[in-house]
Short mmCIF file of C-alpha atoms in Angstrom, two decimals:
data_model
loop_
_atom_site.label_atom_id
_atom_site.label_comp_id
_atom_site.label_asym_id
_atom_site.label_seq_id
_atom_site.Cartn_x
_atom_site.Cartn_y
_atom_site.Cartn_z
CA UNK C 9 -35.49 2.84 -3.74
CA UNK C 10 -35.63 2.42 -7.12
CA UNK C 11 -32.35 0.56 -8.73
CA UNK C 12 -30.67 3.41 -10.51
CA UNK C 13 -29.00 2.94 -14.08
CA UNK C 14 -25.17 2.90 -14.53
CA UNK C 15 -23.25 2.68 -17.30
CA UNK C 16 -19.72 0.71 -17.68
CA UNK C 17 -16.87 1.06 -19.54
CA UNK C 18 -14.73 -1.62 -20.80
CA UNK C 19 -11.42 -2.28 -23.15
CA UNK C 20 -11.28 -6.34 -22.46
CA UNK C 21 -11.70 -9.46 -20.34
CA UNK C 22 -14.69 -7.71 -18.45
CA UNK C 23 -14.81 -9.53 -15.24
CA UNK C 24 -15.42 -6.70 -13.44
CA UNK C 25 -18.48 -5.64 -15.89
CA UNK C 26 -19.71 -9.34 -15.08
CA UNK C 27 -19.00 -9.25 -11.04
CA UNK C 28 -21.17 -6.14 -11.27
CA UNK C 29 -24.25 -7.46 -13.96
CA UNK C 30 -24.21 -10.69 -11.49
CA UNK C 31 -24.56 -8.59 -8.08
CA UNK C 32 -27.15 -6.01 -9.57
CA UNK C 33 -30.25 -7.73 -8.24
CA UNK C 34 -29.48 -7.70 -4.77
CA UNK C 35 -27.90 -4.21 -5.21
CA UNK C 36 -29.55 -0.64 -5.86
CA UNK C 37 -28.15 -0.33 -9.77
CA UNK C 38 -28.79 -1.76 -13.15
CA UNK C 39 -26.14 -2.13 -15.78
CA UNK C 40 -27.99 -0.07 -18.35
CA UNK C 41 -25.19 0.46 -20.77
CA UNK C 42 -22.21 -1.07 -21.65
CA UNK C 43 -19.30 1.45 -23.77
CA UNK C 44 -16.16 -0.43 -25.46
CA UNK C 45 -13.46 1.74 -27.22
CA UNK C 46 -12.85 -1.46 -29.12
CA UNK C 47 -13.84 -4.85 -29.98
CA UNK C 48 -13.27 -7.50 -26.91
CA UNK C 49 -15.07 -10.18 -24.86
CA UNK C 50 -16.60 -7.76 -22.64
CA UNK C 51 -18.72 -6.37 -25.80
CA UNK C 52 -19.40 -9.47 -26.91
CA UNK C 53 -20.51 -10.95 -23.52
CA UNK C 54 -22.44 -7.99 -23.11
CA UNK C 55 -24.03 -7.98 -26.54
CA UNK C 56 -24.63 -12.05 -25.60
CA UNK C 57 -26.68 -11.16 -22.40
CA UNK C 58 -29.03 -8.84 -24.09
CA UNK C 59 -27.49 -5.66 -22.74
CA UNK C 60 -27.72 -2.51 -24.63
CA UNK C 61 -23.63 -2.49 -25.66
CA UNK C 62 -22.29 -0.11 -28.29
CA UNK C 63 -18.81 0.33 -29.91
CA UNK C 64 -17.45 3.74 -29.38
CA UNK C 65 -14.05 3.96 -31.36
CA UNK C 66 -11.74 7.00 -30.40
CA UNK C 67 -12.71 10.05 -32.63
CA UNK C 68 -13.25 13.66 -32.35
CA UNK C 69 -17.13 12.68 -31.53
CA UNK C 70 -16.52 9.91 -29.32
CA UNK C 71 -17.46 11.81 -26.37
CA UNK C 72 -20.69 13.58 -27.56
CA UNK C 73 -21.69 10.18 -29.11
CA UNK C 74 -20.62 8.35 -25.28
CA UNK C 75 -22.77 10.95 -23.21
CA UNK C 76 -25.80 11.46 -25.28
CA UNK C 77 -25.86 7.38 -25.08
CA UNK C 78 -25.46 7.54 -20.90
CA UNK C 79 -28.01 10.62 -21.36
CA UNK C 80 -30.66 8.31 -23.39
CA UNK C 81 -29.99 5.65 -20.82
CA UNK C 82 -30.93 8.13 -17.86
CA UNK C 83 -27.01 6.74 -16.74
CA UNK C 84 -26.27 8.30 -12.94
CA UNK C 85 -22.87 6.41 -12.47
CA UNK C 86 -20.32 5.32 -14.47
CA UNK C 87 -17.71 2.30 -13.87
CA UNK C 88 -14.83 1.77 -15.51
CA UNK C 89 -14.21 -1.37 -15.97
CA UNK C 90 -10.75 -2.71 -17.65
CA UNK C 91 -11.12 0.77 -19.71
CA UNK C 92 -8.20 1.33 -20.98
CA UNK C 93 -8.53 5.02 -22.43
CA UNK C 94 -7.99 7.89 -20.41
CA UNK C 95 -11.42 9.76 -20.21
CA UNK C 96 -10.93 12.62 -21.83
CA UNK C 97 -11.83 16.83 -19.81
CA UNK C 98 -14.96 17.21 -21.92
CA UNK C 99 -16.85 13.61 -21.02
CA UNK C 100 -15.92 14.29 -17.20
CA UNK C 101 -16.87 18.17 -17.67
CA UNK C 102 -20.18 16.53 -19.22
CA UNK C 103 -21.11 14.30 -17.01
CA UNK C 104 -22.57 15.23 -13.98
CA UNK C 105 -22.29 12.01 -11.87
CA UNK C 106 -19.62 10.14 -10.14
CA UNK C 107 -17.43 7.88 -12.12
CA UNK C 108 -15.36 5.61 -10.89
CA UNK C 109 -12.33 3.12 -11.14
CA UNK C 110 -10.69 -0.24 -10.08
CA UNK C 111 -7.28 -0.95 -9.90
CA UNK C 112 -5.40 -3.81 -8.93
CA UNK C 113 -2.64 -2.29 -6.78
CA UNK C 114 -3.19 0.13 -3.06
CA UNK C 115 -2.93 3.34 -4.63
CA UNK C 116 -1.04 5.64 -4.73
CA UNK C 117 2.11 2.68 -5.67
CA UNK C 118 1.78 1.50 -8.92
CA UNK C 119 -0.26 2.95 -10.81
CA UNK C 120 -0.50 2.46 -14.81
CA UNK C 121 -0.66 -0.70 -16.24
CA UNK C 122 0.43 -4.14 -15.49
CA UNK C 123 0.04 -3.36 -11.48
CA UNK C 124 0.51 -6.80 -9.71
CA UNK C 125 3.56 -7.21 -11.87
CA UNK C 126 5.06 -4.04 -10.80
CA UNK C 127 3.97 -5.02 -7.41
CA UNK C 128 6.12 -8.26 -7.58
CA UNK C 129 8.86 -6.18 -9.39
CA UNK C 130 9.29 -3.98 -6.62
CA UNK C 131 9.27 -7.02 -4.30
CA UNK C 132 6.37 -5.53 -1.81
CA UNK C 133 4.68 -7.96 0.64
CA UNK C 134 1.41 -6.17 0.34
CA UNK C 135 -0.54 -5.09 -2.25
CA UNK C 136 -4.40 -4.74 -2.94
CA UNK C 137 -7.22 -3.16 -4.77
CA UNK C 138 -8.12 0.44 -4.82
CA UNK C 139 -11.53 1.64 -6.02
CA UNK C 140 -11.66 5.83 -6.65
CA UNK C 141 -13.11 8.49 -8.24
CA UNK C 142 -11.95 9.60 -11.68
CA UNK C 143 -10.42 13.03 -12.70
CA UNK C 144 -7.98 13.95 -15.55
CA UNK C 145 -4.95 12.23 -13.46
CA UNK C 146 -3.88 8.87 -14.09
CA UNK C 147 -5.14 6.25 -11.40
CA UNK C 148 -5.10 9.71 -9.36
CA UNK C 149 -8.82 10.55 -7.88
CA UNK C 150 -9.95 10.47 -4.58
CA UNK C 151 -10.03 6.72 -3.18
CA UNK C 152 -13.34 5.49 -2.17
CA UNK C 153 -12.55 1.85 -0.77
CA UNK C 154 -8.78 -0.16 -0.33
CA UNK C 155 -8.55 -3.80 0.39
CA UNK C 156 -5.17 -5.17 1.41
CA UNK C 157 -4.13 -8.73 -0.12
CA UNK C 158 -0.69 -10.01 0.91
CA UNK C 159 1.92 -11.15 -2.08
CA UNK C 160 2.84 -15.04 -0.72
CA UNK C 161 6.39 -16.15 -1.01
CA UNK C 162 7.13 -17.73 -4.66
CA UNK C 163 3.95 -16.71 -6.13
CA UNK C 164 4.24 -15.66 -9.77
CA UNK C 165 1.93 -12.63 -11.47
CA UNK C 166 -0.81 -14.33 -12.94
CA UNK C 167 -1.66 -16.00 -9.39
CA UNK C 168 -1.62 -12.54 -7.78
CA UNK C 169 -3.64 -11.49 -10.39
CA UNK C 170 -6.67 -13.79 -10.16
CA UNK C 171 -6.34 -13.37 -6.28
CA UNK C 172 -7.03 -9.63 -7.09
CA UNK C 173 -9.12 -10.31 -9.05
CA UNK C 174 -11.18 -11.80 -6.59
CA UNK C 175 -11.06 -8.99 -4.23
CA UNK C 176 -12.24 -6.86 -7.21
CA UNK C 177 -15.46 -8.85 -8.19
CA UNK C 178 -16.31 -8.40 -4.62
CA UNK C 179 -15.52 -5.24 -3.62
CA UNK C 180 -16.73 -3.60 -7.19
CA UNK C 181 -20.46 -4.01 -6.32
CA UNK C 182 -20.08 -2.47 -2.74
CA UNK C 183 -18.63 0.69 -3.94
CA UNK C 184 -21.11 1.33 -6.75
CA UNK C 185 -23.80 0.63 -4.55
CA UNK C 186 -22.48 2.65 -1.79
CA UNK C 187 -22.19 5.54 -4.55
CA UNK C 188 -25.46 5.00 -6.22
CA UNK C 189 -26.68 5.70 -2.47
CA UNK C 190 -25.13 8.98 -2.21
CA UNK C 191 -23.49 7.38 1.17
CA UNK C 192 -20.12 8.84 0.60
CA UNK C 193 -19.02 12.42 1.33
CA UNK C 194 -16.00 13.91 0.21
CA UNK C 195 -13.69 16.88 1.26
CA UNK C 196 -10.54 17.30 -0.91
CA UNK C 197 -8.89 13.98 -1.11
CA UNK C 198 -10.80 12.17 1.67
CA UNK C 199 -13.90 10.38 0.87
CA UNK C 200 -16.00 9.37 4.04
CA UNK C 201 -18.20 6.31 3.68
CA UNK C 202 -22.08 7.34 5.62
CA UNK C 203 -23.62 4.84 7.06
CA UNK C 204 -26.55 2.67 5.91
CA UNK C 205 -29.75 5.20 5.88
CA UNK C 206 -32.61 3.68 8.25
CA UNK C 207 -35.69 2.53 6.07
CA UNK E 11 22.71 -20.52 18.63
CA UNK E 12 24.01 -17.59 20.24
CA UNK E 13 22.48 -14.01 20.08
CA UNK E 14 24.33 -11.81 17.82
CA UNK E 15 25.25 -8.27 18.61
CA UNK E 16 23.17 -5.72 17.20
CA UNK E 17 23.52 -2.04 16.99
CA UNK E 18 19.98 0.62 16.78
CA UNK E 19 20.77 3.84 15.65
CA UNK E 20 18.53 6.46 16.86
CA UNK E 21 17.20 10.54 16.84
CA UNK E 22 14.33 10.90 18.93
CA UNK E 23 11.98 8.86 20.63
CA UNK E 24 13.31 5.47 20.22
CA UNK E 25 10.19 3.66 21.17
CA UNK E 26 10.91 1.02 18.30
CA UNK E 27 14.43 0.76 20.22
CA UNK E 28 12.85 -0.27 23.84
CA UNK E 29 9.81 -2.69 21.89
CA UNK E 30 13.60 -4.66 20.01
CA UNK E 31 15.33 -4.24 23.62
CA UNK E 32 12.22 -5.77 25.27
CA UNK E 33 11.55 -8.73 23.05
CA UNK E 34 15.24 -9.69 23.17
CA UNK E 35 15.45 -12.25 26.11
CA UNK E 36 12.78 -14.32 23.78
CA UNK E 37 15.13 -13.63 20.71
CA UNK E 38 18.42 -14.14 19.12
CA UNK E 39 20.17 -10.89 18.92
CA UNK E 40 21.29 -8.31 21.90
CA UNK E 41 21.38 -4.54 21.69
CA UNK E 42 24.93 -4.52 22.24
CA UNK E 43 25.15 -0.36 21.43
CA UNK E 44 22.95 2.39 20.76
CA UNK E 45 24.29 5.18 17.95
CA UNK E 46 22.50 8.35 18.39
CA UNK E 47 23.34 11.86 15.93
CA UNK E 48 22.11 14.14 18.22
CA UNK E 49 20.90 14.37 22.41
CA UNK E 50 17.47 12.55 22.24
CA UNK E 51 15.50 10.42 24.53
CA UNK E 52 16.03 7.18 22.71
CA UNK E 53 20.17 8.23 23.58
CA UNK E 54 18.96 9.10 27.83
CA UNK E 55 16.59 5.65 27.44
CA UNK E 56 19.81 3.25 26.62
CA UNK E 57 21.92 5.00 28.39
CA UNK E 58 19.55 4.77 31.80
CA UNK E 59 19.46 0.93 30.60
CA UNK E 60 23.29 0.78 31.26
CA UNK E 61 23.30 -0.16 27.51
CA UNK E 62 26.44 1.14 25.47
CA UNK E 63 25.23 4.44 24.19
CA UNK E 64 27.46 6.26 21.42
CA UNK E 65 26.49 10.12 20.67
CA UNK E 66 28.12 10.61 17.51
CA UNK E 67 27.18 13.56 16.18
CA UNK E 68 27.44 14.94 12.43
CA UNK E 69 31.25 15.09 10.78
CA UNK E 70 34.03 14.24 8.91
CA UNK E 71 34.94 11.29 11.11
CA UNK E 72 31.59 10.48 11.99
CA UNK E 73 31.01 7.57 9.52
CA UNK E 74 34.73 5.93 10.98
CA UNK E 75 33.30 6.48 14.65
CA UNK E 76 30.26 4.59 14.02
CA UNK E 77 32.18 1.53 11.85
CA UNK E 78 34.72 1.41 14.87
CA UNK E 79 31.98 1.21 17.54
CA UNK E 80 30.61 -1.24 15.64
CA UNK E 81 33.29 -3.45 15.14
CA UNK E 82 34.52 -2.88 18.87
CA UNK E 83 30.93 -4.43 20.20
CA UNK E 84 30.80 -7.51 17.42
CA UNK E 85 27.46 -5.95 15.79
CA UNK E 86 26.54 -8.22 12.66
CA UNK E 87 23.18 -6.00 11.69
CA UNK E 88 22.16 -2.73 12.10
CA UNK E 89 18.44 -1.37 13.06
CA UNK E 90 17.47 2.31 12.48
CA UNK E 91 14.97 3.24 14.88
CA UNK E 92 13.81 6.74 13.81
CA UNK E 93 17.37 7.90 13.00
CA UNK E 94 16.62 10.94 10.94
CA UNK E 95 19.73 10.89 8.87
CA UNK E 96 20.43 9.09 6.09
CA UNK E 97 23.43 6.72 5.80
CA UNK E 98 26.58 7.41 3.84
CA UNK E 99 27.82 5.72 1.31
CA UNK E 100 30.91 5.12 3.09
CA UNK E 101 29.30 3.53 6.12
CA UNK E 102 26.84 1.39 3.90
CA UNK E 103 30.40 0.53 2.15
CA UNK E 104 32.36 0.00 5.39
CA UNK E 105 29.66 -2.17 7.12
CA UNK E 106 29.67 -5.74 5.63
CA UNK E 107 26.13 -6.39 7.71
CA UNK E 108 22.41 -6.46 6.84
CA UNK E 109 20.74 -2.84 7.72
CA UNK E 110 17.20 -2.46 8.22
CA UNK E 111 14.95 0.07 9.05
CA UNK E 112 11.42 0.38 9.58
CA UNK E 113 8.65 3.12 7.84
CA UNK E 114 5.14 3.77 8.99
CA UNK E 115 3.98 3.02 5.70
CA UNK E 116 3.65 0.47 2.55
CA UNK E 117 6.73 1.60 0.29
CA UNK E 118 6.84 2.64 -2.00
CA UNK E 119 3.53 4.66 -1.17
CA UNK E 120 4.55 7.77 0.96
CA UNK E 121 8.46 7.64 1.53
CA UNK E 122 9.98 10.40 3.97
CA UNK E 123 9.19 12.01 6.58
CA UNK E 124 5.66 12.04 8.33
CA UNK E 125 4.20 9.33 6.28
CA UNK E 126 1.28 9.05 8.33
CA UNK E 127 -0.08 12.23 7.57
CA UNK E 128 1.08 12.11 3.69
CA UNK E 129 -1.49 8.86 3.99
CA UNK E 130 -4.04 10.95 5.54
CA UNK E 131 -3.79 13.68 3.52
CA UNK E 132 -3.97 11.62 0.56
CA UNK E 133 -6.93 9.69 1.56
CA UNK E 134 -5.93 6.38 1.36
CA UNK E 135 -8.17 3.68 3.22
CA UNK E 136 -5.16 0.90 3.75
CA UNK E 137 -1.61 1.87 5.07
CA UNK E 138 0.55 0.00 6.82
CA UNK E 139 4.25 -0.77 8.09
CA UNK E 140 7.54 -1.71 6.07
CA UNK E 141 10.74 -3.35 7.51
CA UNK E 142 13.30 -2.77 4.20
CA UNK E 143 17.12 -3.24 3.72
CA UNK E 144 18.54 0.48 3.75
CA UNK E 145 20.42 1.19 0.57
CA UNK E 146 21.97 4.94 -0.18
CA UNK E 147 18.20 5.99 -1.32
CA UNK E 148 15.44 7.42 0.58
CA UNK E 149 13.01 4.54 2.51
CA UNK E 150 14.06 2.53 -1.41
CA UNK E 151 15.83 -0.79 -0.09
CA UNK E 152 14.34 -4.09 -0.75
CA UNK E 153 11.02 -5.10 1.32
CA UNK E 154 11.43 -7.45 3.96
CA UNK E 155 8.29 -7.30 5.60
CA UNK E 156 5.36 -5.66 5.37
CA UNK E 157 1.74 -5.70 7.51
CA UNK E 158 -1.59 -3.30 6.56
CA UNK E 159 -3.68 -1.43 8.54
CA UNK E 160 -6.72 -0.25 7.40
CA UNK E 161 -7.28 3.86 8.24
CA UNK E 162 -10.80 4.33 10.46
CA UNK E 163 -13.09 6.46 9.25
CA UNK E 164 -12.46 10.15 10.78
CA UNK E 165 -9.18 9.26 12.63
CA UNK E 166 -6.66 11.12 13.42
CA UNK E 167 -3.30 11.24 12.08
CA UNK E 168 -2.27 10.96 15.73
CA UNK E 169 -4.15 7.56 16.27
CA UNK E 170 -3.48 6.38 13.20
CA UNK E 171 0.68 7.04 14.24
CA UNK E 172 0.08 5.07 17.79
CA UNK E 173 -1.89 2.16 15.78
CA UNK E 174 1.13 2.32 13.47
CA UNK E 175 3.33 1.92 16.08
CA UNK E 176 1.83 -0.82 18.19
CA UNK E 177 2.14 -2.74 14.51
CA UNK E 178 5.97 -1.27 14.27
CA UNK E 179 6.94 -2.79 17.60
CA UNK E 180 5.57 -5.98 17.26
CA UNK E 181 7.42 -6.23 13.69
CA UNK E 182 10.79 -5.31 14.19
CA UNK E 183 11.77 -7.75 16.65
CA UNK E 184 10.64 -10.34 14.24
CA UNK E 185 12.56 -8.83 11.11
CA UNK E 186 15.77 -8.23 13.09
CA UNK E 187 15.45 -12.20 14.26
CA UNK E 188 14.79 -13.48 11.07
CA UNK E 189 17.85 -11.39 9.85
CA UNK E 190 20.28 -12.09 12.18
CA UNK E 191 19.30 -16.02 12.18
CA UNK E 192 20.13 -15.53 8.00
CA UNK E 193 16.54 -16.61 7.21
CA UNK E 194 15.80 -14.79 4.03
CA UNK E 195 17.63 -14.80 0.16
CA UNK E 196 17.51 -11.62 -2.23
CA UNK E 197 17.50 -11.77 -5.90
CA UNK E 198 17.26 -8.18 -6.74
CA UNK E 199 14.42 -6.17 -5.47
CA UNK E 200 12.79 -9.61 -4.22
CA UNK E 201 13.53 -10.80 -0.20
CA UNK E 202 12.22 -14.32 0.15
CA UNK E 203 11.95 -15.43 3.89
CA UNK E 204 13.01 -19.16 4.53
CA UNK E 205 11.43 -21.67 7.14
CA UNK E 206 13.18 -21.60 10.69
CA UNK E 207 15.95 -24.42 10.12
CA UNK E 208 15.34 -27.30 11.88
CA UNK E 209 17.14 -27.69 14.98
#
C-alpha cells in the first residue's frame, strides 16, 4: 500500500509530531504537513527537517487557509499533536477524514489541560493515555486506543509526565497507522479495532 | 498483632463480602458483623456462616443501630460491599474508623450505579477497580487503590462485570489489611501506602 499523507497539528514541544515523523518509515503514513496556530519548537523543528510547515494564526480565514493546505497536500488524516485550539465546526464539517487526538489522562477523567497534574490532584493510582477521534466536544470523541500507566507513590508531575509521555510516542504511531488502514469500525461511541488485512 | 474487628455492610449479592470473609484466616482483620438495609443474599450468606448478621433497615434510628452494633462487636473499619445506600452524615460523624468501599471502575471516570455499562457505553478501552475512603459524596473519597483492566474487543458488559469482579475480590482483602494494619497517610485527596513495618 502506498504510505498515505497526514497532516499534524501542533501548539508546542512537539514530541508527539516527532514520535510520529520518526516511526513513518516503517508505518503506512507520511507527515506531509505540519499546521502551528503559533510560533513554537514544533514549527521550528519541523521547518529544520525540511517538512512543508506553515503558520496558521487564528483568524476568520484560518480554516479555509488550514484545509485548502491539507487539500494541496492530498492530507487523509489529521493528528493533533499538543494543539492547543479547539478545531473549530467548519474545518471538521470540511474535512472529510478522521482526525484524531492524544491526551495524557484515561478519558473520560480529566480532561482539559494540565492532565497528569489533575491526575495527582485527585490522588488516583492509575492514569494513562487516551487516543480518540475529534468532534466539537472537548477531549470528548470516540476513543480509539487507552493505555493504563500506574501513578507510583511520591512521584511528582513532571515524572508522570515524561512516563506518559513515553506511552504516547509509542502508542501515537499505532493508532494513525491503524486509521490510515481503515482497520477501525465505529458504532456510536465504540470504536472496534479490525484486524491486520492478509497481504 | 491481633485481627481487628471489621464490619461489611451489604444490599445484594455480597460476593465481595465472602472473597474478604475467605481471605481472612491469611489476614489481619475478622468479619465480626454483617449490616444489611434490606433482605438480600449477602444478609442469608453471613447469616448461614453463623456470622453476626444485623438487618437494619431504613429510619430514624437506623444510623444509632448501626453505630451501636458497631461498637458492641469492637469494629475499627468499615467495608461496603455493594451496599446501595449512601452513608449519613451522622454515621460518617459517629464512626471514628476508616470506611472503604470498592467501585467497578477508575474514579473519578463513571461514578454510580452500573459503572460497567456507563464504561461500555462510553467506549472506553481501559477500566478498572477503585478501593476509596467513603466521604458524604457519591463514589468521591480519596483513592486508596486502584488496578486496570483493559475492555476486550466485543465483550460484554456481563463479562466485563465478572472480570471486574475476579479483580474486586482479590483487592479488597488487601485494602482492608493494609487499613486495618494503619499502613497508609492522607494529605488531602492523596493516600500514600507505607511498607509493612518490620516485625
Amino acid at each position: 500500500m502506498r504510505p498515505r499523507a497526514v497532516a499534524v497539528l501542533a501548539s508546542g514541544h512537539g514530541s508527539n509530531l516527532e514520535a510520529l515523523v520518526h516511526a513513518q518509515a516503517r508505518a503506512p503514513y507520511r507527515v506531509r504537513l505540519v499546521i502551528a496556530d503559533r510560533e513554537c519548537r514544533a514549527l521550528a523543528w519541523a521547518r529544520a527537517r525540511g517538512l512543508d510547515a506553515r503558520l496558521v494564526p487564528p483568524g476568520p480565514h484560518a480554516d479555509a487557509t488550514q484545509l485548502c493546505a491539507m487539500r494541496d497536500a492530498g492530507v487523509g488524516a489529521v493528528a493533533l499533536a499538543g494543539y492547543l485550539r479547539r478545531l473549530s465546526p467548519a474545518f471538521l464539517a470540511g474535512f472529510a477524514g478522521p482526525v484524531l487526538n492524544i491526551h495524557p489522562s484515561l478519558l473520560p477523567s480529566f480532561p482539559g489541560l494540565h492532565a497528569h497534574r489533575q491526575a495527582i490532584a485527585h490522588g488516583v493510582k492509575v492514569t494513562g493515555v487516551t487516543i480518540h477521534f475529534v468532534d466539537e466536544g472537548l477531549d470528548s470523541g470516540p476513543i480509539l486506543l487507552q493505555e493504563a500507566v500506574a501513578v507510583r507513590e511520591g512521584e511528582t508531575p513532571d515524572e508522570l509526565l515524561e512516563r506518559l509521555h513515553a506511552v504516547e510516542h509509542r502508542l501515537y504511531p499505532q493508532a494513525l497507522t491503524i486509521v490510515v488502514e481503515g482497520r477501525y469500525a465505529t458504532s456510536g461511541r465504540q470504536v472496534s479495532i479490525l484486524p491486520p488485512r492478509e497481504e
